[in-house]
Amino acid sequence: MPLMTAEFDRDIAVHRSAVGEYAAELGAGWVVGGGVNGGYALAVLGNAVADFAAELGHPDPFVVNAHYLTACRPGPATARVRLVRNGRSLTTVTASLSQQQDGVEVERVTALASYGDLTRLSADVATTAEEPELPPRDQCVPNSLAPAEFAKMAPLLDRFELLADPACVGWAVGEPSGRGMLQGWFRLNDERDLDAVALLLAVDALPPVTFDLGLPGWAPTLELTVHVRAVPAPGWVKLRHATRNVAGGYFEEDCEVWDSAGRLVAQSRQLARAPR
Amino acid sequence: MPLMTAEFDRDIAVHRSAVGEYAAELGAGWVVGGGVNGGYALAVLGNAVADFAAELGHPDPFVVNAHYLTACRPGPATARVRLVRNGRSLTTVTASLSQQQDGVEVERVTALASYGDLTRLSADVATTAEEPELPPRDQCVPNSLAPAEFAKMAPLLDRFELLADPACVGWAVGEPSGRGMLQGWFRLNDERDLDAVALLLAVDALPPVTFDLGLPGWAPTLELTVHVRAVPAPGWVKLRHATRNVAGGYFEEDCEVWDSAGRLVAQSRQLARAPR
């Protein structure tokens, strides 16, 4: 065990209070806009599920679906996990994250998840998706350069290093590319390597891809589904977010996470409300 | 009301037995390989949710996540729907489909869904995804020409007309393209137009996309997520299935459904086990 616990580990820690019930504390550092970041909230909930499912032989998220019901606030939260099925390869659960609000418990996130053991998968890889091409890190735009007005709304930006592809940051100076794509290098503070649970955060850590379409407003996530396909190799990952269907006031946002070994380790899709 | 009820409507019919509880009958005609087709099972469950959520002002599926726990068999089934949240735009529920097996109730599908009202969405469409290019229908390969050995395993094929892009049917004669893509024209029997619930079937009606990779075996779906973005215009739809990440014994399969007006009306992704 390292002497220092990384910030991310402190902030996703859960404490079992009963079978399938966990106490957590949502950190104020993960706020963006009107609430706590949805990917971080999912990592906290996913960490509780990991504790629950590990006892059934399945410590790693394979597929997680989350519906965001109400905005998470910094402070105490309760995660509840209920077993649906403990199979040979996968354990399926429902999971829920809730918080007290005005003396009433309010559900924030409701989730469905199947966990397995990523270390038991075959080593075969026949990926045809193409790894994003990014400029070297020293030619990218670090999140530390985010406009002050934006950074003030997003303490989240201080939790990780994001080195954005310069071709995707035009929105910050009023010149979005219009492609609906954001990509960059990513790693957590304290050089804490990503693991399977941390991927649940990584897929929702970037600004909404609608920024690149000239729609800079808040884009609340309604639903987020993450497929975790492998434990990332240590080091920086590449994140790529894109949308292809902005319509009817909603848009889908796909994210890919590629690890330092060039493997596609996570794929996610969310449905979000388009900024007005 | 038309005098004749279409086959699909008869086969997805549910009968409310209590608040949030529905009786259904899974039709033997929807079997493929070892069990009842997962898209059809989801349409039955989604139909029960539609009845439940319509009373709360939200008749249409917006996002449905399903985890397939055990193989569905033809015969009686029970759908249960539980309210998670009735919001202004969306109603979120958990839903479950189960069947009796050896005198014990066994859960087949567990789902999470948010329903809304598609007719209330704005008419704005800014889709950048490209509509699949398909040859005219009379130049495509109808499912009625499926190899006899395959058709015997798949009564499902008699429930709809599928006119496959000739470039995608090489697998049937031992010459898969290797691209991991299947596409074609699709409509239900009785010329029953697709609606929002029928899209839950359509996204899982084609053979596994791994056929096109030279892996002709059974590919059980573990999880399927569907985003329904609009009610399809009447007539034939285009279906396009593709995979980009076959790895570790699993693969993702994305499906798009494009309606006769050229609109991307549904996007789905599933995680399935790769054929051995």
PDB file of N, CA and C in Angstrom, chain A residues 62-63 65 67 69 84-85 89-90 92 107 110-114 121-122 124-129 222-223 225 227 229 243-252 254 256 263-264 267-271 273, chain B residues 62-63 65 67 69 84-85 89-90 92 107 110-114 121-122 124-129 222-223 225 227 229 243-252 254 256 263-264 267-271 273:
ATOM      1  N   PHE A  62     -18.493  -4.468 -16.093  1.00  0.00           N
ATOM      2  CA  PHE A  62     -18.489  -4.817 -17.520  1.00  0.00           C
ATOM      3  C   PHE A  62     -19.444  -3.865 -18.254  1.00  0.00           C
ATOM      4  N   VAL A  63     -20.657  -3.754 -17.726  1.00  0.00           N
ATOM      5  CA  VAL A  63     -21.658  -2.849 -18.303  1.00  0.00           C
ATOM      6  C   VAL A  63     -22.366  -2.150 -17.159  1.00  0.00           C
ATOM      7  N   ASN A  65     -25.384   0.867 -16.573  1.00  0.00           N
ATOM      8  CA  ASN A  65     -26.372   1.819 -17.103  1.00  0.00           C
ATOM      9  C   ASN A  65     -26.829   2.689 -15.950  1.00  0.00           C
ATOM     10  N   HIS A  67     -29.356   6.105 -14.901  1.00  0.00           N
ATOM     11  CA  HIS A  67     -30.293   7.184 -15.221  1.00  0.00           C
ATOM     12  C   HIS A  67     -30.163   8.222 -14.119  1.00  0.00           C
ATOM     13  N   LEU A  69     -31.535  11.123 -12.044  1.00  0.00           N
ATOM     14  CA  LEU A  69     -32.889  11.520 -11.673  1.00  0.00           C
ATOM     15  C   LEU A  69     -32.939  12.952 -11.166  1.00  0.00           C
ATOM     16  N   VAL A  84     -29.433  -9.044  -8.443  1.00  0.00           N
ATOM     17  CA  VAL A  84     -30.433  -9.575  -9.376  1.00  0.00           C
ATOM     18  C   VAL A  84     -30.075 -11.012  -9.730  1.00  0.00           C
ATOM     19  N   ARG A  85     -28.797 -11.218 -10.108  1.00  0.00           N
ATOM     20  CA  ARG A  85     -28.379 -12.572 -10.471  1.00  0.00           C
ATOM     21  C   ARG A  85     -26.879 -12.725 -10.313  1.00  0.00           C
ATOM     22  N   SER A  89     -20.264 -16.043 -15.153  1.00  0.00           N
ATOM     23  CA  SER A  89     -19.350 -15.015 -15.668  1.00  0.00           C
ATOM     24  C   SER A  89     -19.656 -13.624 -15.136  1.00  0.00           C
ATOM     25  N   LEU A  90     -20.908 -13.401 -14.803  1.00  0.00           N
ATOM     26  CA  LEU A  90     -21.337 -12.049 -14.457  1.00  0.00           C
ATOM     27  C   LEU A  90     -22.258 -12.038 -13.239  1.00  0.00           C
ATOM     28  N   THR A  92     -25.202  -9.532 -11.819  1.00  0.00           N
ATOM     29  CA  THR A  92     -26.028  -8.389 -12.206  1.00  0.00           C
ATOM     30  C   THR A  92     -26.723  -7.825 -10.974  1.00  0.00           C
ATOM     31  N   GLU A 107     -33.665  10.120  -4.436  1.00  0.00           N
ATOM     32  CA  GLU A 107     -32.804   9.301  -5.283  1.00  0.00           C
ATOM     33  C   GLU A 107     -32.151  10.191  -6.335  1.00  0.00           C
ATOM     34  N   THR A 110     -30.189   6.048 -10.516  1.00  0.00           N
ATOM     35  CA  THR A 110     -30.605   4.652 -10.442  1.00  0.00           C
ATOM     36  C   THR A 110     -29.862   3.913 -11.535  1.00  0.00           C
ATOM     37  N   ALA A 111     -29.341   2.741 -11.209  1.00  0.00           N
ATOM     38  CA  ALA A 111     -28.434   2.056 -12.132  1.00  0.00           C
ATOM     39  C   ALA A 111     -28.708   0.570 -12.196  1.00  0.00           C
ATOM     40  N   LEU A 112     -28.251   0.000 -13.296  1.00  0.00           N
ATOM     41  CA  LEU A 112     -28.290  -1.436 -13.514  1.00  0.00           C
ATOM     42  C   LEU A 112     -26.868  -1.770 -13.940  1.00  0.00           C
ATOM     43  N   ALA A 113     -26.319  -2.857 -13.411  1.00  0.00           N
ATOM     44  CA  ALA A 113     -24.922  -3.137 -13.736  1.00  0.00           C
ATOM     45  C   ALA A 113     -24.658  -4.623 -13.760  1.00  0.00           C
ATOM     46  N   SER A 114     -23.795  -5.036 -14.683  1.00  0.00           N
ATOM     47  CA  SER A 114     -23.269  -6.405 -14.663  1.00  0.00           C
ATOM     48  C   SER A 114     -21.762  -6.309 -14.473  1.00  0.00           C
ATOM     49  N   LEU A 121     -10.622 -12.598 -18.777  1.00  0.00           N
ATOM     50  CA  LEU A 121     -10.987 -12.584 -20.196  1.00  0.00           C
ATOM     51  C   LEU A 121      -9.821 -13.048 -21.070  1.00  0.00           C
ATOM     52  N   SER A 122     -10.166 -13.556 -22.241  1.00  0.00           N
ATOM     53  CA  SER A 122      -9.136 -13.963 -23.189  1.00  0.00           C
ATOM     54  C   SER A 122      -8.363 -12.734 -23.656  1.00  0.00           C
ATOM     55  N   ASP A 124      -7.520 -12.102 -26.699  1.00  0.00           N
ATOM     56  CA  ASP A 124      -7.800 -11.801 -28.116  1.00  0.00           C
ATOM     57  C   ASP A 124      -8.311 -10.376 -28.282  1.00  0.00           C
ATOM     58  N   VAL A 125      -7.719  -9.643 -29.196  1.00  0.00           N
ATOM     59  CA  VAL A 125      -8.198  -8.301 -29.528  1.00  0.00           C
ATOM     60  C   VAL A 125      -8.288  -8.191 -31.052  1.00  0.00           C
ATOM     61  N   ALA A 126      -9.478  -7.897 -31.560  1.00  0.00           N
ATOM     62  CA  ALA A 126      -9.665  -7.718 -33.012  1.00  0.00           C
ATOM     63  C   ALA A 126     -10.441  -6.428 -33.248  1.00  0.00           C
ATOM     64  N   THR A 127      -9.968  -5.363 -32.598  1.00  0.00           N
ATOM     65  CA  THR A 127     -10.635  -4.072 -32.682  1.00  0.00           C
ATOM     66  C   THR A 127     -10.421  -3.448 -34.063  1.00  0.00           C
ATOM     67  N   THR A 128     -11.514  -3.007 -34.697  1.00  0.00           N
ATOM     68  CA  THR A 128     -11.375  -2.305 -35.976  1.00  0.00           C
ATOM     69  C   THR A 128     -11.543  -0.793 -35.797  1.00  0.00           C
ATOM     70  N   ALA A 129     -12.013  -0.367 -34.630  1.00  0.00           N
ATOM     71  CA  ALA A 129     -12.078   1.065 -34.345  1.00  0.00           C
ATOM     72  C   ALA A 129     -10.659   1.624 -34.410  1.00  0.00           C
ATOM     73  N   LEU A 222     -29.153  12.399 -19.143  1.00  0.00           N
ATOM     74  CA  LEU A 222     -30.322  11.653 -18.684  1.00  0.00           C
ATOM     75  C   LEU A 222     -29.931  10.221 -18.395  1.00  0.00           C
ATOM     76  N   GLU A 223     -29.141   9.664 -19.291  1.00  0.00           N
ATOM     77  CA  GLU A 223     -28.757   8.255 -19.162  1.00  0.00           C
ATOM     78  C   GLU A 223     -27.342   8.091 -19.667  1.00  0.00           C
ATOM     79  N   THR A 225     -24.489   4.886 -20.393  1.00  0.00           N
ATOM     80  CA  THR A 225     -24.134   3.461 -20.389  1.00  0.00           C
ATOM     81  C   THR A 225     -22.652   3.330 -20.704  1.00  0.00           C
ATOM     82  N   HIS A 227     -19.484   0.523 -21.272  1.00  0.00           N
ATOM     83  CA  HIS A 227     -18.918  -0.824 -21.426  1.00  0.00           C
ATOM     84  C   HIS A 227     -17.437  -0.739 -21.070  1.00  0.00           C
ATOM     85  N   ARG A 229     -14.071  -2.688 -21.166  1.00  0.00           N
ATOM     86  CA  ARG A 229     -13.628  -3.864 -21.919  1.00  0.00           C
ATOM     87  C   ARG A 229     -12.264  -4.400 -21.472  1.00  0.00           C
ATOM     88  N   THR A 243     -20.686  13.323 -31.049  1.00  0.00           N
ATOM     89  CA  THR A 243     -22.131  13.138 -31.210  1.00  0.00           C
ATOM     90  C   THR A 243     -22.450  13.093 -32.692  1.00  0.00           C
ATOM     91  N   ARG A 244     -23.477  12.357 -33.051  1.00  0.00           N
ATOM     92  CA  ARG A 244     -23.881  12.212 -34.442  1.00  0.00           C
ATOM     93  C   ARG A 244     -25.362  12.469 -34.628  1.00  0.00           C
ATOM     94  N   ASN A 245     -26.079  12.705 -33.546  1.00  0.00           N
ATOM     95  CA  ASN A 245     -27.525  12.821 -33.689  1.00  0.00           C
ATOM     96  C   ASN A 245     -28.111  13.823 -32.695  1.00  0.00           C
ATOM     97  N   VAL A 246     -27.935  15.095 -33.000  1.00  0.00           N
ATOM     98  CA  VAL A 246     -28.565  16.156 -32.218  1.00  0.00           C
ATOM     99  C   VAL A 246     -29.944  16.385 -32.841  1.00  0.00           C
ATOM    100  N   ALA A 247     -30.999  16.049 -32.107  1.00  0.00           N
ATOM    101  CA  ALA A 247     -32.339  16.118 -32.707  1.00  0.00           C
ATOM    102  C   ALA A 247     -33.406  16.114 -31.621  1.00  0.00           C
ATOM    103  N   GLY A 248     -34.453  16.868 -31.873  1.00  0.00           N
ATOM    104  CA  GLY A 248     -35.600  16.843 -30.974  1.00  0.00           C
ATOM    105  C   GLY A 248     -35.294  17.356 -29.576  1.00  0.00           C
ATOM    106  N   GLY A 249     -34.220  18.134 -29.444  1.00  0.00           N
ATOM    107  CA  GLY A 249     -33.882  18.665 -28.125  1.00  0.00           C
ATOM    108  C   GLY A 249     -32.989  17.753 -27.298  1.00  0.00           C
ATOM    109  N   TYR A 250     -32.554  16.634 -27.894  1.00  0.00           N
ATOM    110  CA  TYR A 250     -31.670  15.694 -27.200  1.00  0.00           C
ATOM    111  C   TYR A 250     -30.468  15.377 -28.095  1.00  0.00           C
ATOM    112  N   PHE A 251     -29.430  14.839 -27.493  1.00  0.00           N
ATOM    113  CA  PHE A 251     -28.325  14.334 -28.314  1.00  0.00           C
ATOM    114  C   PHE A 251     -27.676  13.165 -27.611  1.00  0.00           C
ATOM    115  N   GLU A 252     -27.114  12.290 -28.433  1.00  0.00           N
ATOM    116  CA  GLU A 252     -26.325  11.190 -27.887  1.00  0.00           C
ATOM    117  C   GLU A 252     -24.872  11.611 -27.884  1.00  0.00           C
ATOM    118  N   ASP A 254     -21.104   9.769 -27.584  1.00  0.00           N
ATOM    119  CA  ASP A 254     -20.307   8.551 -27.455  1.00  0.00           C
ATOM    120  C   ASP A 254     -18.921   8.922 -26.966  1.00  0.00           C
ATOM    121  N   GLU A 256     -15.005   7.196 -26.240  1.00  0.00           N
ATOM    122  CA  GLU A 256     -14.065   6.073 -26.263  1.00  0.00           C
ATOM    123  C   GLU A 256     -12.876   6.418 -25.379  1.00  0.00           C
ATOM    124  N   ARG A 263      -5.085   0.267 -26.641  1.00  0.00           N
ATOM    125  CA  ARG A 263      -6.267  -0.590 -26.599  1.00  0.00           C
ATOM    126  C   ARG A 263      -7.514   0.228 -26.264  1.00  0.00           C
ATOM    127  N   LEU A 264      -8.603  -0.091 -26.931  1.00  0.00           N
ATOM    128  CA  LEU A 264      -9.897   0.541 -26.646  1.00  0.00           C
ATOM    129  C   LEU A 264     -10.463  -0.125 -25.393  1.00  0.00           C
ATOM    130  N   GLN A 267     -16.089   1.992 -23.864  1.00  0.00           N
ATOM    131  CA  GLN A 267     -16.975   2.670 -24.810  1.00  0.00           C
ATOM    132  C   GLN A 267     -18.209   3.087 -24.022  1.00  0.00           C
ATOM    133  N   SER A 268     -18.624   4.310 -24.207  1.00  0.00           N
ATOM    134  CA  SER A 268     -19.836   4.743 -23.517  1.00  0.00           C
ATOM    135  C   SER A 268     -20.734   5.504 -24.477  1.00  0.00           C
ATOM    136  N   ARG A 269     -21.993   5.547 -24.117  1.00  0.00           N
ATOM    137  CA  ARG A 269     -22.944   6.402 -24.829  1.00  0.00           C
ATOM    138  C   ARG A 269     -23.873   7.006 -23.790  1.00  0.00           C
ATOM    139  N   GLN A 270     -24.176   8.265 -23.947  1.00  0.00           N
ATOM    140  CA  GLN A 270     -25.160   8.884 -23.074  1.00  0.00           C
ATOM    141  C   GLN A 270     -26.216   9.587 -23.909  1.00  0.00           C
ATOM    142  N   LEU A 271     -27.391   9.737 -23.309  1.00  0.00           N
ATOM    143  CA  LEU A 271     -28.422  10.595 -23.893  1.00  0.00           C
ATOM    144  C   LEU A 271     -28.506  11.821 -23.003  1.00  0.00           C
ATOM    145  N   ARG A 273     -29.747  16.161 -22.667  1.00  0.00           N
ATOM    146  CA  ARG A 273     -30.645  17.202 -23.165  1.00  0.00           C
ATOM    147  C   ARG A 273     -29.789  18.284 -23.809  1.00  0.00           C
TER     148      ARG A 273
ATOM    149  N   PHE B  62     -37.833   6.329 -24.399  1.00  0.00           N
ATOM    150  CA  PHE B  62     -36.738   7.229 -24.802  1.00  0.00           C
ATOM    151  C   PHE B  62     -35.412   6.464 -24.687  1.00  0.00           C
ATOM    152  N   VAL B  63     -35.202   5.847 -23.541  1.00  0.00           N
ATOM    153  CA  VAL B  63     -34.000   5.032 -23.313  1.00  0.00           C
ATOM    154  C   VAL B  63     -34.414   3.779 -22.573  1.00  0.00           C
ATOM    155  N   ASN B  65     -32.619   0.158 -21.105  1.00  0.00           N
ATOM    156  CA  ASN B  65     -31.457  -0.705 -20.890  1.00  0.00           C
ATOM    157  C   ASN B  65     -31.958  -2.060 -20.426  1.00  0.00           C
ATOM    158  N   HIS B  67     -30.695  -6.116 -19.348  1.00  0.00           N
ATOM    159  CA  HIS B  67     -29.683  -7.157 -19.140  1.00  0.00           C
ATOM    160  C   HIS B  67     -30.405  -8.497 -19.255  1.00  0.00           C
ATOM    161  N   LEU B  69     -30.718 -12.223 -18.530  1.00  0.00           N
ATOM    162  CA  LEU B  69     -30.231 -13.058 -17.436  1.00  0.00           C
ATOM    163  C   LEU B  69     -30.280 -14.533 -17.778  1.00  0.00           C
ATOM    164  N   VAL B  84     -39.717   4.482 -10.547  1.00  0.00           N
ATOM    165  CA  VAL B  84     -38.573   5.081  -9.865  1.00  0.00           C
ATOM    166  C   VAL B  84     -38.817   6.580  -9.705  1.00  0.00           C
ATOM    167  N   ARG B  85     -39.203   7.221 -10.798  1.00  0.00           N
ATOM    168  CA  ARG B  85     -39.454   8.671 -10.735  1.00  0.00           C
ATOM    169  C   ARG B  85     -40.378   9.113 -11.857  1.00  0.00           C
ATOM    170  N   SER B  89     -40.550  15.645 -17.806  1.00  0.00           N
ATOM    171  CA  SER B  89     -40.341  15.180 -19.181  1.00  0.00           C
ATOM    172  C   SER B  89     -40.280  13.669 -19.297  1.00  0.00           C
ATOM    173  N   LEU B  90     -39.862  13.019 -18.228  1.00  0.00           N
ATOM    174  CA  LEU B  90     -39.602  11.587 -18.295  1.00  0.00           C
ATOM    175  C   LEU B  90     -40.141  10.854 -17.071  1.00  0.00           C
ATOM    176  N   THR B  92     -39.199   7.340 -15.145  1.00  0.00           N
ATOM    177  CA  THR B  92     -38.177   6.302 -15.077  1.00  0.00           C
ATOM    178  C   THR B  92     -38.697   5.127 -14.257  1.00  0.00           C
ATOM    179  N   GLU B 107     -36.162 -15.018 -13.441  1.00  0.00           N
ATOM    180  CA  GLU B 107     -36.104 -13.736 -14.138  1.00  0.00           C
ATOM    181  C   GLU B 107     -35.336 -13.911 -15.448  1.00  0.00           C
ATOM    182  N   THR B 110     -33.906  -8.074 -16.969  1.00  0.00           N
ATOM    183  CA  THR B 110     -34.105  -6.982 -16.015  1.00  0.00           C
ATOM    184  C   THR B 110     -33.750  -5.696 -16.743  1.00  0.00           C
ATOM    185  N   ALA B 111     -34.575  -4.685 -16.552  1.00  0.00           N
ATOM    186  CA  ALA B 111     -34.444  -3.487 -17.376  1.00  0.00           C
ATOM    187  C   ALA B 111     -34.618  -2.220 -16.558  1.00  0.00           C
ATOM    188  N   LEU B 112     -34.097  -1.154 -17.125  1.00  0.00           N
ATOM    189  CA  LEU B 112     -34.242   0.190 -16.585  1.00  0.00           C
ATOM    190  C   LEU B 112     -34.695   1.018 -17.782  1.00  0.00           C
ATOM    191  N   ALA B 113     -35.673   1.872 -17.581  1.00  0.00           N
ATOM    192  CA  ALA B 113     -36.182   2.600 -18.743  1.00  0.00           C
ATOM    193  C   ALA B 113     -36.664   3.978 -18.355  1.00  0.00           C
ATOM    194  N   SER B 114     -36.450   4.930 -19.259  1.00  0.00           N
ATOM    195  CA  SER B 114     -37.062   6.251 -19.126  1.00  0.00           C
ATOM    196  C   SER B 114     -37.954   6.469 -20.334  1.00  0.00           C
ATOM    197  N   LEU B 121     -41.603  16.509 -28.589  1.00  0.00           N
ATOM    198  CA  LEU B 121     -40.240  16.994 -28.839  1.00  0.00           C
ATOM    199  C   LEU B 121     -40.221  18.043 -29.945  1.00  0.00           C
ATOM    200  N   SER B 122     -39.208  18.871 -29.889  1.00  0.00           N
ATOM    201  CA  SER B 122     -39.049  19.878 -30.936  1.00  0.00           C
ATOM    202  C   SER B 122     -38.737  19.188 -32.265  1.00  0.00           C
ATOM    203  N   ASP B 124     -36.514  20.099 -34.387  1.00  0.00           N
ATOM    204  CA  ASP B 124     -35.135  20.347 -34.829  1.00  0.00           C
ATOM    205  C   ASP B 124     -34.378  19.047 -35.058  1.00  0.00           C
ATOM    206  N   VAL B 125     -33.735  18.934 -36.194  1.00  0.00           N
ATOM    207  CA  VAL B 125     -32.884  17.779 -36.480  1.00  0.00           C
ATOM    208  C   VAL B 125     -31.557  18.285 -37.040  1.00  0.00           C
ATOM    209  N   ALA B 126     -30.462  17.949 -36.366  1.00  0.00           N
ATOM    210  CA  ALA B 126     -29.129  18.349 -36.842  1.00  0.00           C
ATOM    211  C   ALA B 126     -28.216  17.123 -36.833  1.00  0.00           C
ATOM    212  N   THR B 127     -28.739  16.043 -37.414  1.00  0.00           N
ATOM    213  CA  THR B 127     -28.009  14.777 -37.429  1.00  0.00           C
ATOM    214  C   THR B 127     -26.823  14.847 -38.391  1.00  0.00           C
ATOM    215  N   THR B 128     -25.643  14.452 -37.915  1.00  0.00           N
ATOM    216  CA  THR B 128     -24.481  14.401 -38.811  1.00  0.00           C
ATOM    217  C   THR B 128     -24.172  12.961 -39.236  1.00  0.00           C
ATOM    218  N   ALA B 129     -24.789  11.992 -38.574  1.00  0.00           N
ATOM    219  CA  ALA B 129     -24.637  10.596 -39.004  1.00  0.00           C
ATOM    220  C   ALA B 129     -25.161  10.486 -40.427  1.00  0.00           C
ATOM    221  N   LEU B 222     -25.746  -9.827 -23.755  1.00  0.00           N
ATOM    222  CA  LEU B 222     -25.714  -9.660 -22.298  1.00  0.00           C
ATOM    223  C   LEU B 222     -26.496  -8.420 -21.913  1.00  0.00           C
ATOM    224  N   GLU B 223     -26.299  -7.373 -22.690  1.00  0.00           N
ATOM    225  CA  GLU B 223     -26.947  -6.092 -22.370  1.00  0.00           C
ATOM    226  C   GLU B 223     -27.286  -5.387 -23.665  1.00  0.00           C
ATOM    227  N   THR B 225     -28.939  -1.574 -24.970  1.00  0.00           N
ATOM    228  CA  THR B 225     -29.464  -0.236 -24.681  1.00  0.00           C
ATOM    229  C   THR B 225     -29.992   0.374 -25.966  1.00  0.00           C
ATOM    230  N   HIS B 227     -31.817   3.844 -27.641  1.00  0.00           N
ATOM    231  CA  HIS B 227     -32.311   5.228 -27.608  1.00  0.00           C
ATOM    232  C   HIS B 227     -33.329   5.365 -28.733  1.00  0.00           C
ATOM    233  N   ARG B 229     -35.445   7.957 -30.760  1.00  0.00           N
ATOM    234  CA  ARG B 229     -35.337   9.402 -30.921  1.00  0.00           C
ATOM    235  C   ARG B 229     -36.522  10.027 -31.650  1.00  0.00           C
ATOM    236  N   THR B 243     -19.967  -3.638 -35.693  1.00  0.00           N
ATOM    237  CA  THR B 243     -19.151  -3.752 -34.490  1.00  0.00           C
ATOM    238  C   THR B 243     -17.777  -3.192 -34.778  1.00  0.00           C
ATOM    239  N   ARG B 244     -17.152  -2.637 -33.746  1.00  0.00           N
ATOM    240  CA  ARG B 244     -15.824  -2.041 -33.892  1.00  0.00           C
ATOM    241  C   ARG B 244     -14.851  -2.549 -32.843  1.00  0.00           C
ATOM    242  N   ASN B 245     -15.332  -3.393 -31.933  1.00  0.00           N
ATOM    243  CA  ASN B 245     -14.455  -3.794 -30.830  1.00  0.00           C
ATOM    244  C   ASN B 245     -14.736  -5.222 -30.394  1.00  0.00           C
ATOM    245  N   VAL B 246     -14.247  -6.168 -31.171  1.00  0.00           N
ATOM    246  CA  VAL B 246     -14.313  -7.582 -30.791  1.00  0.00           C
ATOM    247  C   VAL B 246     -13.047  -7.858 -29.987  1.00  0.00           C
ATOM    248  N   ALA B 247     -13.196  -8.136 -28.696  1.00  0.00           N
ATOM    249  CA  ALA B 247     -12.004  -8.283 -27.845  1.00  0.00           C
ATOM    250  C   ALA B 247     -12.361  -8.986 -26.551  1.00  0.00           C
ATOM    251  N   GLY B 248     -11.439  -9.812 -26.097  1.00  0.00           N
ATOM    252  CA  GLY B 248     -11.608 -10.445 -24.790  1.00  0.00           C
ATOM    253  C   GLY B 248     -12.800 -11.387 -24.721  1.00  0.00           C
ATOM    254  N   GLY B 249     -13.260 -11.848 -25.888  1.00  0.00           N
ATOM    255  CA  GLY B 249     -14.389 -12.784 -25.877  1.00  0.00           C
ATOM    256  C   GLY B 249     -15.743 -12.101 -25.926  1.00  0.00           C
ATOM    257  N   TYR B 250     -15.744 -10.773 -26.046  1.00  0.00           N
ATOM    258  CA  TYR B 250     -16.996 -10.012 -26.125  1.00  0.00           C
ATOM    259  C   TYR B 250     -16.946  -9.072 -27.326  1.00  0.00           C
ATOM    260  N   PHE B 251     -18.086  -8.603 -27.744  1.00  0.00           N
ATOM    261  CA  PHE B 251     -18.100  -7.543 -28.754  1.00  0.00           C
ATOM    262  C   PHE B 251     -19.302  -6.651 -28.528  1.00  0.00           C
ATOM    263  N   GLU B 252     -19.129  -5.395 -28.955  1.00  0.00           N
ATOM    264  CA  GLU B 252     -20.248  -4.462 -28.933  1.00  0.00           C
ATOM    265  C   GLU B 252     -20.884  -4.483 -30.311  1.00  0.00           C
ATOM    266  N   ASP B 254     -23.499  -2.059 -32.543  1.00  0.00           N
ATOM    267  CA  ASP B 254     -24.310  -0.844 -32.650  1.00  0.00           C
ATOM    268  C   ASP B 254     -25.324  -1.031 -33.758  1.00  0.00           C
ATOM    269  N   GLU B 256     -28.337   1.155 -36.006  1.00  0.00           N
ATOM    270  CA  GLU B 256     -29.066   2.383 -36.327  1.00  0.00           C
ATOM    271  C   GLU B 256     -30.311   2.010 -37.115  1.00  0.00           C
ATOM    272  N   ARG B 263     -34.738   9.848 -41.492  1.00  0.00           N
ATOM    273  CA  ARG B 263     -34.384  10.282 -40.141  1.00  0.00           C
ATOM    274  C   ARG B 263     -33.827   9.118 -39.325  1.00  0.00           C
ATOM    275  N   LEU B 264     -32.803   9.402 -38.541  1.00  0.00           N
ATOM    276  CA  LEU B 264     -32.226   8.413 -37.626  1.00  0.00           C
ATOM    277  C   LEU B 264     -33.142   8.336 -36.405  1.00  0.00           C
ATOM    278  N   GLN B 267     -31.032   4.462 -32.051  1.00  0.00           N
ATOM    279  CA  GLN B 267     -29.636   4.040 -31.960  1.00  0.00           C
ATOM    280  C   GLN B 267     -29.546   3.051 -30.814  1.00  0.00           C
ATOM    281  N   SER B 268     -28.894   1.941 -31.051  1.00  0.00           N
ATOM    282  CA  SER B 268     -28.744   0.979 -29.960  1.00  0.00           C
ATOM    283  C   SER B 268     -27.313   0.486 -29.900  1.00  0.00           C
ATOM    284  N   ARG B 269     -26.949   0.003 -28.747  1.00  0.00           N
ATOM    285  CA  ARG B 269     -25.670  -0.699 -28.577  1.00  0.00           C
ATOM    286  C   ARG B 269     -25.914  -1.877 -27.660  1.00  0.00           C
ATOM    287  N   GLN B 270     -25.322  -2.999 -28.002  1.00  0.00           N
ATOM    288  CA  GLN B 270     -25.389  -4.138 -27.106  1.00  0.00           C
ATOM    289  C   GLN B 270     -23.987  -4.673 -26.847  1.00  0.00           C
ATOM    290  N   LEU B 271     -23.852  -5.336 -25.702  1.00  0.00           N
ATOM    291  CA  LEU B 271     -22.635  -6.103 -25.429  1.00  0.00           C
ATOM    292  C   LEU B 271     -23.026  -7.567 -25.526  1.00  0.00           C
ATOM    293  N   ARG B 273     -21.598 -11.826 -26.153  1.00  0.00           N
ATOM    294  CA  ARG B 273     -20.473 -12.750 -26.038  1.00  0.00           C
ATOM    295  C   ARG B 273     -20.115 -13.223 -27.446  1.00  0.00           C
TER     296      ARG B 273
END
